[in-house]
Amino acid sequence: MRCFKIEKPDESLRDAIKDKIDNLNKPKGSLGLLETLAEQICLIQQTLTPTFQHPCHLLFGGDHGIEREGVSVSPRDVTWQQMINFTRGGGGVNMFCRQHGFTLYIIDMGVDHDLTAYTDILNRKIAHGTKNFLYEPAMTEAQFNQAIETGCELVDRCHQDGCNIICMGEMGIANTSPSSIWMHLFGNIPLDECIGAGAGLNNPGLQHKREVLHKAVAHYIAHSDKENKLEPLLYFAGFEMAGAIGAMLRAAELKMTVMVDGFIMSACMLAASQLYPEVLRYAVFGHCGDESGHKRMLGLMHATPLLQLGMRLGEGTGALCAYPIIESAVRMVNEMNNFKNAHITKYF
């Protein structure tokens, strides 16, 4: 895997940022999380007057071998069907990208279907889905590295177009399963407490999912290389998840703001942070989703989500929904007057 140089934002500007925010014509701290968010974005961009330019959304698609074990209520055909739907503008992700002015890239990382006829889908297919991690690693190290490089390539493309805030989303039936396992392994949380209903499993289905994932983790522990930090990533990831990890790390390396979506994308950020902890300083967490365990996963990263709307669609929709709040934080620091210029007595 390539080495990333992800630096902690220079803290020398923090006092000036705090002074500017505290002297806007409002009671100190009265805009709450917007003030914290504005401070983070100012530090990322190293300026007292941050701006967002050419926001982009990367939607990665891929299928999972573990789906063959019946761990999802939806069949894998839904992955390719939804990918085609996205090209027609009919998905939730399309709606929110249009609403907030995001350029949408739809990327086939490993969908188990031939999508080459759809020119709006970028063909970066590594294989027709991953292997079944109940019995073997989901992918080889070479395939994992290929996915990482694809994520980097796409971020570079956006960055070259002037993008400085980027969002990632996913489409991949059964990807809550690897996300739950990463939460268990990286957070030292009992596996059952990490497993949810995904797209809507009933109680017997949920119990079956738990049994399958317990067997998969036991097989991994018995056969994995404990010294290889990449092992839990490539053993369980989907190609779309590995692509997102590469995109997150490259975006942080380029000092871009990284918008993080729900359970799956939070799991990818958690995985990325196991390799490069400083990536979290560039992350803005859009929402706390309705998937079981998401709140605890966010807690592992000391993350404060902007929204809690009971969402669990994926695709990046929860993060995109939060964009107006992120934009409001920037407008606050740029457009609000201060006490001196407004000729208002500072009243705190």
Short mmCIF file of C-alpha atoms in Angstrom, two decimals:
data_model
loop_
_atom_site.label_atom_id
_atom_site.label_comp_id
_atom_site.label_asym_id
_atom_site.label_seq_id
_atom_site.Cartn_x
_atom_site.Cartn_y
_atom_site.Cartn_z
CA MET A 1 0.00 0.00 0.00
CA ARG A 2 1.25 3.50 -0.82
CA CYS A 3 2.42 5.72 2.04
CA PHE A 4 0.36 8.81 2.75
CA LYS A 5 1.72 11.98 4.31
CA ILE A 6 -1.22 13.22 6.34
CA GLU A 7 -0.20 16.12 8.53
CA LYS A 8 -1.96 17.54 11.53
CA PRO A 9 -3.22 21.02 10.56
CA ASP A 10 -0.91 23.79 11.76
CA GLU A 11 -2.24 24.93 15.15
CA SER A 12 -0.56 28.35 15.09
CA LEU A 13 -3.68 29.93 13.60
CA ARG A 14 -6.08 28.52 16.21
CA ASP A 15 -6.00 31.49 18.61
CA ALA A 16 -6.72 33.94 15.80
CA ILE A 17 -9.58 31.76 14.56
CA LYS A 18 -11.09 31.52 18.02
CA ASP A 19 -10.72 35.26 18.53
CA LYS A 20 -12.52 36.00 15.26
CA ILE A 21 -15.37 33.60 16.06
CA ASP A 22 -15.69 34.81 19.65
CA ASN A 23 -15.92 38.45 18.52
CA LEU A 24 -18.70 37.96 15.99
CA ASN A 25 -21.75 39.89 17.15
CA LYS A 26 -23.30 37.11 19.21
CA PRO A 27 -22.85 35.70 22.70
CA LYS A 28 -19.73 33.60 22.93
CA GLY A 29 -20.52 29.99 21.98
CA SER A 30 -24.12 30.79 21.10
CA LEU A 31 -23.91 29.15 17.66
CA GLY A 32 -22.75 25.93 19.24
CA LEU A 33 -21.50 23.25 16.89
CA LEU A 34 -21.31 25.74 14.01
CA GLU A 35 -18.49 27.47 15.85
CA THR A 36 -16.60 24.22 16.41
CA LEU A 37 -17.11 23.28 12.79
CA ALA A 38 -15.96 26.68 11.52
CA GLU A 39 -12.81 26.41 13.62
CA GLN A 40 -12.05 22.97 12.17
CA ILE A 41 -12.55 24.13 8.58
CA CYS A 42 -10.43 27.25 9.13
CA LEU A 43 -7.63 25.03 10.43
CA ILE A 44 -7.96 22.60 7.52
CA GLN A 45 -7.77 25.45 5.01
CA GLN A 46 -5.31 27.49 7.13
CA THR A 47 -7.25 30.72 6.72
CA LEU A 48 -9.60 33.02 8.61
CA THR A 49 -11.80 33.23 5.50
CA PRO A 50 -12.50 29.67 4.35
CA THR A 51 -14.44 28.89 1.18
CA PHE A 52 -15.78 25.75 -0.44
CA GLN A 53 -15.14 25.17 -4.10
CA HIS A 54 -16.46 22.59 -6.57
CA PRO A 55 -17.86 20.04 -4.06
CA CYS A 56 -17.71 16.47 -5.35
CA HIS A 57 -19.32 13.19 -4.37
CA LEU A 58 -17.75 9.81 -5.11
CA LEU A 59 -20.22 6.92 -5.13
CA PHE A 60 -18.39 3.57 -5.09
CA GLY A 61 -20.21 0.36 -6.01
CA GLY A 62 -19.23 -3.24 -5.31
CA ASP A 63 -20.61 -6.65 -4.41
CA HIS A 64 -19.67 -8.88 -1.50
CA GLY A 65 -19.05 -12.62 -1.39
CA ILE A 66 -20.58 -12.80 2.08
CA GLU A 67 -23.95 -11.90 0.52
CA ARG A 68 -24.13 -15.53 -0.63
CA GLU A 69 -24.64 -16.50 3.02
CA GLY A 70 -27.99 -14.72 3.27
CA VAL A 71 -26.82 -11.94 5.61
CA SER A 72 -28.88 -9.29 3.81
CA VAL A 73 -32.59 -9.07 3.07
CA SER A 74 -31.72 -7.67 -0.38
CA PRO A 75 -30.14 -9.79 -3.14
CA ARG A 76 -26.96 -8.66 -4.86
CA ASP A 77 -28.88 -7.82 -8.02
CA VAL A 78 -30.01 -4.66 -6.25
CA THR A 79 -26.43 -3.34 -6.42
CA TRP A 80 -26.24 -3.22 -10.21
CA GLN A 81 -29.87 -2.20 -10.57
CA GLN A 82 -29.30 0.80 -8.32
CA MET A 83 -26.07 1.70 -10.09
CA ILE A 84 -28.02 1.96 -13.34
CA ASN A 85 -30.74 3.93 -11.56
CA PHE A 86 -28.11 6.45 -10.45
CA THR A 87 -27.14 7.06 -14.07
CA ARG A 88 -30.75 8.08 -14.73
CA GLY A 89 -30.80 10.54 -11.85
CA GLY A 90 -33.35 8.59 -9.86
CA GLY A 91 -31.52 7.85 -6.61
CA GLY A 92 -31.53 9.67 -3.31
CA VAL A 93 -27.89 10.53 -3.92
CA ASN A 94 -28.81 12.17 -7.24
CA MET A 95 -31.43 14.35 -5.61
CA PHE A 96 -29.14 15.64 -2.89
CA CYS A 97 -26.22 16.20 -5.28
CA ARG A 98 -28.49 18.28 -7.49
CA GLN A 99 -29.85 20.19 -4.51
CA HIS A 100 -26.45 21.12 -3.12
CA GLY A 101 -24.45 21.49 -6.34
CA PHE A 102 -22.20 18.44 -6.00
CA THR A 103 -20.57 16.85 -9.01
CA LEU A 104 -21.43 13.14 -8.80
CA TYR A 105 -19.08 10.38 -9.91
CA ILE A 106 -20.49 6.85 -10.08
CA ILE A 107 -17.73 4.24 -9.90
CA ASP A 108 -17.94 0.50 -10.51
CA MET A 109 -15.28 -0.94 -8.22
CA GLY A 110 -16.50 -4.52 -8.29
CA VAL A 111 -20.17 -4.91 -9.12
CA ASP A 112 -21.16 -8.44 -10.13
CA HIS A 113 -22.66 -7.31 -13.44
CA ASP A 114 -21.43 -5.91 -16.75
CA LEU A 115 -22.02 -2.15 -16.57
CA THR A 116 -19.75 -1.14 -19.44
CA ALA A 117 -22.71 -0.07 -21.57
CA TYR A 118 -23.41 2.75 -19.11
CA THR A 119 -20.94 5.48 -19.95
CA ASP A 120 -21.89 7.54 -16.90
CA ILE A 121 -20.42 4.81 -14.70
CA LEU A 122 -16.63 4.93 -14.41
CA ASN A 123 -15.32 1.43 -15.02
CA ARG A 124 -12.75 0.62 -12.34
CA LYS A 125 -13.93 -2.96 -11.82
CA ILE A 126 -11.39 -5.09 -9.96
CA ALA A 127 -13.47 -8.28 -10.00
CA HIS A 128 -17.11 -9.34 -10.10
CA GLY A 129 -17.49 -8.98 -6.35
CA THR A 130 -15.20 -10.03 -3.52
CA LYS A 131 -14.60 -13.56 -2.25
CA ASN A 132 -16.67 -14.93 0.62
CA PHE A 133 -14.84 -13.96 3.82
CA LEU A 134 -16.58 -16.78 5.70
CA TYR A 135 -13.96 -19.02 4.10
CA GLU A 136 -11.13 -16.83 2.81
CA PRO A 137 -9.99 -13.19 2.55
CA ALA A 138 -12.37 -11.01 0.58
CA MET A 139 -9.54 -9.84 -1.63
CA THR A 140 -5.82 -10.13 -2.19
CA GLU A 141 -3.39 -7.47 -1.07
CA ALA A 142 -2.84 -6.55 -4.72
CA GLN A 143 -6.59 -6.05 -5.21
CA PHE A 144 -6.80 -3.98 -2.03
CA ASN A 145 -3.96 -1.76 -3.23
CA GLN A 146 -5.66 -1.39 -6.61
CA ALA A 147 -8.82 -0.18 -4.88
CA ILE A 148 -6.83 2.25 -2.73
CA GLU A 149 -5.12 3.65 -5.83
CA THR A 150 -8.47 4.07 -7.58
CA GLY A 151 -9.79 6.11 -4.66
CA CYS A 152 -6.66 8.26 -4.81
CA GLU A 153 -6.96 8.71 -8.58
CA LEU A 154 -10.54 9.98 -8.29
CA VAL A 155 -9.72 12.41 -5.51
CA ASP A 156 -6.83 13.74 -7.57
CA ARG A 157 -9.24 14.25 -10.46
CA CYS A 158 -11.62 16.24 -8.27
CA HIS A 159 -8.79 18.22 -6.67
CA GLN A 160 -7.40 19.18 -10.07
CA ASP A 161 -10.83 20.59 -10.92
CA GLY A 162 -10.63 22.84 -7.86
CA CYS A 163 -12.50 20.71 -5.33
CA ASN A 164 -11.65 21.27 -1.67
CA ILE A 165 -14.57 19.44 0.00
CA ILE A 166 -15.43 15.89 -0.92
CA CYS A 167 -18.00 13.30 0.09
CA MET A 168 -17.98 9.52 -0.31
CA GLY A 169 -20.86 7.10 -0.58
CA GLU A 170 -21.35 3.42 -1.35
CA MET A 171 -23.64 0.96 -3.03
CA GLY A 172 -23.03 -2.66 -2.09
CA ILE A 173 -25.50 -5.20 -0.77
CA ALA A 174 -24.24 -6.82 2.48
CA ASN A 175 -21.64 -4.14 3.29
CA THR A 176 -22.98 -3.69 6.82
CA SER A 177 -21.40 -7.09 7.58
CA PRO A 178 -17.74 -6.06 7.13
CA SER A 179 -18.54 -2.74 8.77
CA SER A 180 -19.81 -4.53 11.88
CA ILE A 181 -16.72 -6.74 12.00
CA TRP A 182 -14.37 -3.75 11.75
CA MET A 183 -16.26 -2.06 14.58
CA HIS A 184 -15.80 -5.23 16.65
CA LEU A 185 -12.11 -5.65 15.84
CA PHE A 186 -11.00 -2.02 16.02
CA GLY A 187 -13.25 -0.98 18.89
CA ASN A 188 -12.99 -4.13 21.02
CA ILE A 189 -16.79 -4.19 21.23
CA PRO A 190 -18.67 -7.52 21.47
CA LEU A 191 -19.61 -8.58 17.95
CA ASP A 192 -23.32 -9.01 18.69
CA GLU A 193 -23.48 -5.36 19.76
CA CYS A 194 -22.04 -4.31 16.40
CA ILE A 195 -24.48 -6.20 14.18
CA GLY A 196 -27.71 -4.61 13.00
CA ALA A 197 -30.56 -5.41 10.65
CA GLY A 198 -28.96 -3.71 7.65
CA ALA A 199 -31.58 -3.12 4.97
CA GLY A 200 -34.30 -4.65 7.14
CA LEU A 201 -33.64 -8.20 8.38
CA ASN A 202 -36.29 -9.71 10.63
CA ASN A 203 -35.32 -11.32 13.96
CA PRO A 204 -34.55 -14.79 12.53
CA GLY A 205 -32.57 -13.16 9.73
CA LEU A 206 -30.63 -11.07 12.22
CA GLN A 207 -29.80 -14.14 14.29
CA HIS A 208 -28.56 -15.91 11.17
CA LYS A 209 -26.39 -12.91 10.31
CA ARG A 210 -24.87 -13.02 13.79
CA GLU A 211 -24.05 -16.71 13.46
CA VAL A 212 -22.41 -16.24 10.07
CA LEU A 213 -20.30 -13.28 11.20
CA HIS A 214 -19.19 -15.07 14.37
CA LYS A 215 -17.97 -17.97 12.23
CA ALA A 216 -16.21 -15.58 9.84
CA VAL A 217 -14.39 -13.79 12.67
CA ALA A 218 -13.35 -17.09 14.25
CA HIS A 219 -11.95 -18.26 10.89
CA TYR A 220 -10.11 -14.94 10.46
CA ILE A 221 -8.54 -15.14 13.92
CA ALA A 222 -7.38 -18.68 13.26
CA HIS A 223 -5.80 -17.92 9.88
CA SER A 224 -4.79 -14.24 9.77
CA ASP A 225 -1.41 -12.55 10.05
CA LYS A 226 -1.73 -10.57 13.27
CA GLU A 227 1.33 -8.46 12.47
CA ASN A 228 -0.07 -7.11 9.18
CA LYS A 229 -2.12 -3.96 9.80
CA LEU A 230 -3.74 -4.33 6.40
CA GLU A 231 -4.99 -7.84 7.13
CA PRO A 232 -8.37 -6.96 8.71
CA LEU A 233 -8.98 -4.43 5.95
CA LEU A 234 -8.40 -6.65 2.93
CA TYR A 235 -9.85 -9.71 4.68
CA PHE A 236 -13.31 -8.18 5.11
CA ALA A 237 -13.58 -5.08 2.88
CA GLY A 238 -15.64 -4.67 -0.22
CA PHE A 239 -13.94 -3.13 -3.22
CA GLU A 240 -16.16 -0.07 -2.79
CA MET A 241 -15.07 0.24 0.84
CA ALA A 242 -11.37 -0.02 0.03
CA GLY A 243 -11.84 2.61 -2.68
CA ALA A 244 -13.47 4.92 -0.15
CA ILE A 245 -10.60 4.40 2.30
CA GLY A 246 -8.10 5.36 -0.38
CA ALA A 247 -10.17 8.42 -1.23
CA MET A 248 -10.40 9.51 2.40
CA LEU A 249 -6.66 9.19 2.96
CA ARG A 250 -5.73 11.00 -0.25
CA ALA A 251 -8.22 13.80 0.42
CA ALA A 252 -6.75 14.33 3.89
CA GLU A 253 -3.26 14.30 2.40
CA LEU A 254 -4.40 17.08 0.06
CA LYS A 255 -5.89 18.99 3.02
CA MET A 256 -9.46 18.68 1.77
CA THR A 257 -12.51 18.55 4.03
CA VAL A 258 -13.87 14.98 4.03
CA MET A 259 -17.61 14.51 4.59
CA VAL A 260 -18.41 11.17 6.23
CA ASP A 261 -21.76 9.45 5.77
CA GLY A 262 -23.40 6.66 7.78
CA PHE A 263 -22.49 3.26 9.19
CA ILE A 264 -20.47 1.94 6.23
CA MET A 265 -18.56 5.14 5.47
CA SER A 266 -17.95 5.67 9.19
CA ALA A 267 -16.51 2.14 9.30
CA CYS A 268 -14.24 3.08 6.40
CA MET A 269 -13.09 6.19 8.23
CA LEU A 270 -12.50 4.09 11.35
CA ALA A 271 -10.41 1.68 9.28
CA ALA A 272 -8.49 4.55 7.67
CA SER A 273 -7.76 6.01 11.10
CA GLN A 274 -6.18 2.72 12.20
CA LEU A 275 -3.51 3.37 9.59
CA TYR A 276 -3.32 7.18 9.77
CA PRO A 277 -4.97 8.65 12.90
CA GLU A 278 -4.55 12.23 11.64
CA VAL A 279 -7.15 11.59 8.92
CA LEU A 280 -9.83 12.26 11.54
CA ARG A 281 -8.84 15.93 11.74
CA TYR A 282 -10.14 16.37 8.18
CA ALA A 283 -13.39 14.48 8.75
CA VAL A 284 -16.81 16.04 9.22
CA PHE A 285 -19.41 13.46 10.23
CA GLY A 286 -22.72 14.19 8.57
CA HIS A 287 -25.14 12.23 10.70
CA CYS A 288 -25.78 9.46 13.16
CA GLY A 289 -27.72 6.84 11.25
CA ASP A 290 -30.40 4.41 12.32
CA GLU A 291 -28.21 1.33 11.88
CA SER A 292 -27.56 -0.44 15.17
CA GLY A 293 -24.14 0.47 16.52
CA HIS A 294 -23.50 3.62 14.48
CA LYS A 295 -23.58 5.85 17.57
CA ARG A 296 -21.01 3.64 19.30
CA MET A 297 -18.84 3.59 16.19
CA LEU A 298 -18.85 7.38 16.08
CA GLY A 299 -17.88 7.34 19.76
CA LEU A 300 -14.78 5.29 18.92
CA MET A 301 -13.62 8.25 16.82
CA HIS A 302 -14.83 10.91 19.29
CA ALA A 303 -16.99 12.19 16.43
CA THR A 304 -19.91 14.58 16.80
CA PRO A 305 -22.46 14.05 14.01
CA LEU A 306 -24.30 17.07 12.64
CA LEU A 307 -27.68 15.40 12.11
CA GLN A 308 -29.77 12.59 13.55
CA LEU A 309 -32.67 11.96 11.19
CA GLY A 310 -33.09 8.20 11.51
CA MET A 311 -31.52 7.69 8.07
CA ARG A 312 -29.89 4.44 6.89
CA LEU A 313 -30.01 4.64 3.10
CA GLY A 314 -26.29 4.92 2.50
CA GLU A 315 -25.07 6.27 -0.85
CA GLY A 316 -23.67 9.28 1.04
CA THR A 317 -27.14 10.76 1.47
CA GLY A 318 -26.84 11.56 5.17
CA ALA A 319 -23.59 13.45 4.69
CA LEU A 320 -25.00 15.35 1.70
CA CYS A 321 -28.03 16.32 3.79
CA ALA A 322 -25.66 17.92 6.29
CA TYR A 323 -23.86 20.06 3.72
CA PRO A 324 -26.01 23.18 4.31
CA ILE A 325 -24.94 23.09 7.97
CA ILE A 326 -21.28 22.86 6.97
CA GLU A 327 -21.82 25.73 4.55
CA SER A 328 -23.55 27.74 7.30
CA ALA A 329 -20.48 27.41 9.50
CA VAL A 330 -18.35 28.94 6.74
CA ARG A 331 -20.88 31.69 6.10
CA MET A 332 -20.94 32.48 9.81
CA VAL A 333 -17.21 33.07 10.02
CA ASN A 334 -17.15 35.07 6.76
CA GLU A 335 -20.38 37.06 6.77
CA MET A 336 -21.34 37.85 10.37
CA ASN A 337 -20.24 41.25 11.56
CA ASN A 338 -18.18 41.71 14.69
CA PHE A 339 -18.92 43.92 17.68
CA LYS A 340 -16.47 46.64 16.69
CA ASN A 341 -17.67 47.10 13.12
CA ALA A 342 -21.32 46.84 14.10
CA HIS A 343 -20.89 49.40 16.90
CA ILE A 344 -22.45 47.01 19.39
CA THR A 345 -21.29 46.90 22.98
CA LYS A 346 -19.65 43.55 23.68
CA TYR A 347 -22.02 42.10 26.22
CA PHE A 348 -20.15 39.13 27.63
#
